[in-house]
CSV table of N, CA and C in Angstrom, one decimal:
chain,number,residue,atom,x,y,z
J,29,UNK,N,3.1,8.6,6.4
J,29,UNK,CA,4.1,7.6,6.3
J,29,UNK,C,3.6,6.4,7.2
J,30,UNK,N,2.4,5.9,6.8
J,30,UNK,CA,1.8,4.8,7.5
J,30,UNK,C,2.6,3.6,7.3
J,31,UNK,N,3.3,3.4,6.2
J,31,UNK,CA,4.1,2.2,6.0
J,31,UNK,C,5.2,2.1,7.0
J,32,UNK,N,5.7,3.2,7.6
J,32,UNK,CA,6.8,3.2,8.6
J,32,UNK,C,6.3,3.3,10.0
J,33,UNK,N,4.9,3.3,10.1
J,33,UNK,CA,4.3,3.4,11.5
J,33,UNK,C,3.0,2.7,11.5
J,34,UNK,N,3.1,1.4,11.2
J,34,UNK,CA,1.9,0.5,11.1
J,34,UNK,C,1.1,0.4,12.3
J,35,UNK,N,1.6,0.7,13.5
J,35,UNK,CA,0.8,0.6,14.7
J,35,UNK,C,-0.2,1.7,14.9
J,36,UNK,N,0.0,2.8,14.2
J,36,UNK,CA,-0.8,4.0,14.3
J,36,UNK,C,-2.0,3.9,13.3
J,37,UNK,N,-3.1,3.4,13.8
J,37,UNK,CA,-4.3,3.2,12.9
J,37,UNK,C,-5.0,4.5,12.7
J,38,UNK,N,-4.5,5.6,13.2
J,38,UNK,CA,-5.1,6.9,12.8
J,38,UNK,C,-5.0,7.2,11.4
J,39,UNK,N,-4.0,6.6,10.7
J,39,UNK,CA,-3.8,6.8,9.3
J,39,UNK,C,-4.9,6.3,8.5
J,40,UNK,N,-5.6,5.2,9.0
J,40,UNK,CA,-6.7,4.7,8.3
J,40,UNK,C,-7.8,5.7,8.2
J,41,UNK,N,-8.1,6.5,9.2
J,41,UNK,CA,-9.1,7.5,9.2
J,41,UNK,C,-8.7,8.6,8.1
J,42,UNK,N,-7.4,8.9,8.1
J,42,UNK,CA,-6.9,9.9,7.2
J,42,UNK,C,-7.0,9.5,5.8
J,43,UNK,N,-6.7,8.2,5.5
J,43,UNK,CA,-6.8,7.7,4.2
J,43,UNK,C,-8.2,7.7,3.7
J,44,UNK,N,-9.2,7.5,4.6
J,44,UNK,CA,-10.6,7.5,4.2
J,44,UNK,C,-11.0,8.8,3.6
J,45,UNK,N,-10.3,9.9,3.8
J,45,UNK,CA,-10.7,11.2,3.2
J,45,UNK,C,-10.3,11.3,1.7
J,46,UNK,N,-9.4,10.4,1.3
J,46,UNK,CA,-8.9,10.5,-0.1
J,46,UNK,C,-9.8,9.5,-1.0
J,47,UNK,N,-9.7,9.8,-2.3
J,47,UNK,CA,-10.4,8.9,-3.2
J,47,UNK,C,-9.8,7.5,-3.2
J,48,UNK,N,-10.6,6.6,-2.8
J,48,UNK,CA,-10.2,5.2,-2.6
J,48,UNK,C,-9.6,4.6,-3.9
J,49,UNK,N,-10.1,5.0,-5.0
J,49,UNK,CA,-9.6,4.4,-6.3
J,49,UNK,C,-8.1,4.7,-6.6
J,50,UNK,N,-7.5,5.6,-5.8
J,50,UNK,CA,-6.1,6.0,-6.0
J,50,UNK,C,-5.2,5.0,-5.3
J,51,UNK,N,-5.7,4.3,-4.3
J,51,UNK,CA,-4.8,3.4,-3.5
J,51,UNK,C,-4.1,2.3,-4.3
J,52,UNK,N,-4.9,1.6,-5.2
J,52,UNK,CA,-4.2,0.5,-5.9
J,52,UNK,C,-3.1,1.1,-6.8
J,53,UNK,N,-3.3,2.3,-7.4
J,53,UNK,CA,-2.3,2.8,-8.3
J,53,UNK,C,-1.1,3.3,-7.5
J,54,UNK,N,-1.3,3.9,-6.3
J,54,UNK,CA,-0.1,4.3,-5.5
J,54,UNK,C,0.7,3.2,-5.0
J,55,UNK,N,0.0,2.2,-4.4
J,55,UNK,CA,0.7,1.0,-4.0
J,55,UNK,C,1.3,0.2,-5.1
J,56,UNK,N,0.6,0.1,-6.2
J,56,UNK,CA,1.1,-0.6,-7.4
J,56,UNK,C,2.4,0.0,-7.9
J,57,UNK,N,2.4,1.3,-7.9
J,57,UNK,CA,3.6,2.1,-8.3
J,57,UNK,C,4.8,1.7,-7.4
J,58,UNK,N,4.5,1.7,-6.1
J,58,UNK,CA,5.6,1.3,-5.2
J,58,UNK,C,6.1,-0.1,-5.4
J,59,UNK,N,5.2,-1.1,-5.6
J,59,UNK,CA,5.5,-2.4,-5.8
J,59,UNK,C,6.3,-2.6,-7.1
J,60,UNK,N,5.9,-1.9,-8.2
J,60,UNK,CA,6.6,-2.0,-9.5
J,60,UNK,C,8.0,-1.4,-9.4
J,61,UNK,N,8.2,-0.4,-8.6
J,61,UNK,CA,9.5,0.2,-8.5
J,61,UNK,C,10.5,-0.8,-8.0
J,62,UNK,N,10.1,-1.7,-7.1
J,62,UNK,CA,10.9,-2.7,-6.5
J,62,UNK,C,11.1,-3.9,-7.4
J,63,UNK,N,10.3,-4.0,-8.4
J,63,UNK,CA,10.4,-5.2,-9.3
J,63,UNK,C,11.2,-4.9,-10.6
J,64,UNK,N,11.7,-3.6,-10.7
J,64,UNK,CA,12.5,-3.2,-11.9
J,64,UNK,C,13.8,-4.0,-11.9
J,65,UNK,N,14.3,-4.4,-13.0
J,65,UNK,CA,15.6,-5.2,-13.1
J,65,UNK,C,16.8,-4.4,-12.5
J,66,UNK,N,16.8,-3.1,-12.6
J,66,UNK,CA,17.9,-2.4,-12.1
J,66,UNK,C,17.9,-2.1,-10.6
J,67,UNK,N,16.7,-2.5,-10.0
J,67,UNK,CA,16.6,-2.3,-8.5
J,67,UNK,C,17.2,-3.5,-7.8
J,68,UNK,N,18.1,-3.1,-6.9
J,68,UNK,CA,18.8,-4.2,-6.1
J,68,UNK,C,18.1,-4.5,-4.8
J,69,UNK,N,17.2,-3.6,-4.3
J,69,UNK,CA,16.5,-3.8,-3.1
J,69,UNK,C,15.3,-4.7,-3.2
J,70,UNK,N,15.1,-5.5,-2.3
J,70,UNK,CA,13.9,-6.4,-2.2
J,70,UNK,C,12.7,-5.5,-1.8
J,71,UNK,N,11.5,-5.9,-2.1
J,71,UNK,CA,10.3,-5.2,-1.7
J,71,UNK,C,10.3,-5.3,-0.1
J,72,UNK,N,10.2,-4.1,0.5
J,72,UNK,CA,10.2,-4.1,2.0
J,72,UNK,C,9.0,-4.8,2.6
J,73,UNK,N,9.2,-5.5,3.7
J,73,UNK,CA,8.1,-6.2,4.4
J,73,UNK,C,7.0,-5.2,4.8
J,74,UNK,N,7.4,-4.0,5.1
J,74,UNK,CA,6.4,-3.0,5.5
J,74,UNK,C,5.4,-2.7,4.4
J,75,UNK,N,5.8,-2.8,3.2
J,75,UNK,CA,4.9,-2.5,2.1
J,75,UNK,C,3.8,-3.6,2.0
J,76,UNK,N,4.3,-4.9,2.2
J,76,UNK,CA,3.3,-6.0,2.2
J,76,UNK,C,2.4,-5.9,3.4
J,77,UNK,N,2.9,-5.5,4.6
J,77,UNK,CA,2.1,-5.3,5.8
J,77,UNK,C,1.1,-4.2,5.6
J,78,UNK,N,1.5,-3.1,5.0
J,78,UNK,CA,0.6,-2.0,4.8
J,78,UNK,C,-0.5,-2.4,3.9
J,79,UNK,N,-0.2,-3.2,2.8
J,79,UNK,CA,-1.2,-3.6,1.9
J,79,UNK,C,-2.2,-4.6,2.6
J,80,UNK,N,-1.7,-5.4,3.4
J,80,UNK,CA,-2.5,-6.3,4.2
J,80,UNK,C,-3.5,-5.6,5.1
J,81,UNK,N,-3.0,-4.5,5.8
J,81,UNK,CA,-3.8,-3.7,6.7
J,81,UNK,C,-4.9,-3.0,5.9
J,82,UNK,N,-4.6,-2.5,4.8
J,82,UNK,CA,-5.6,-1.8,3.9
J,82,UNK,C,-6.6,-2.7,3.5
J,83,UNK,N,-6.3,-4.0,3.2
J,83,UNK,CA,-7.3,-5.0,2.8
J,83,UNK,C,-8.1,-5.3,4.0
J,84,UNK,N,-7.5,-5.5,5.1
J,84,UNK,CA,-8.2,-5.8,6.4
J,84,UNK,C,-9.3,-4.7,6.7
J,85,UNK,N,-8.9,-3.5,6.5
J,85,UNK,CA,-9.8,-2.4,6.9
J,85,UNK,C,-10.8,-2.0,5.7
J,86,UNK,N,-10.8,-2.8,4.6
J,86,UNK,CA,-11.7,-2.6,3.6
J,86,UNK,C,-11.4,-1.5,2.6
J,87,UNK,N,-10.2,-1.0,2.7
J,87,UNK,CA,-9.8,0.1,1.8
J,87,UNK,C,-9.2,-0.3,0.5
J,88,UNK,N,-9.0,-1.6,0.4
J,88,UNK,CA,-8.3,-2.2,-0.8
J,88,UNK,C,-8.7,-3.6,-0.9
J,89,UNK,N,-8.8,-4.1,-2.1
J,89,UNK,CA,-9.1,-5.6,-2.3
J,89,UNK,C,-7.9,-6.3,-2.9
J,90,UNK,N,-7.9,-7.5,-2.8
J,90,UNK,CA,-6.8,-8.3,-3.4
J,90,UNK,C,-6.9,-8.2,-4.9
J,91,UNK,N,-8.1,-8.1,-5.5
J,91,UNK,CA,-8.2,-8.0,-6.9
J,91,UNK,C,-7.6,-6.7,-7.4
J,92,UNK,N,-7.7,-5.7,-6.7
J,92,UNK,CA,-7.2,-4.4,-7.1
J,92,UNK,C,-5.7,-4.3,-7.1
J,93,UNK,N,-5.0,-5.0,-6.1
J,93,UNK,CA,-3.6,-4.9,-5.9
J,93,UNK,C,-2.8,-6.0,-6.6
J,94,UNK,N,-3.5,-7.2,-6.8
J,94,UNK,CA,-2.8,-8.3,-7.3
J,94,UNK,C,-2.1,-8.1,-8.6
J,95,UNK,N,-2.6,-7.4,-9.6
J,95,UNK,CA,-1.9,-7.1,-10.9
J,95,UNK,C,-0.5,-6.4,-10.7
J,96,UNK,N,-0.4,-5.7,-9.6
J,96,UNK,CA,0.8,-4.9,-9.3
J,96,UNK,C,1.9,-5.6,-8.5
J,97,UNK,N,1.5,-6.7,-7.9
J,97,UNK,CA,2.5,-7.4,-7.0
J,97,UNK,C,3.3,-8.4,-7.8
């Protein structure tokens, strides 16, 4: 639950063990859930911050996530 604990960069090491190509799909799914017409909640700031951190650490690119946001 890195999204809820963004100060703990140990999650970055853990994420490195997984197939990197899954990250855009997982985050994209979360972004798309908040963009559904029946969803009343706004996309949480923590999801944007998580995405920014993953880009900063080179685990995700803006080109990979942009279609989902």
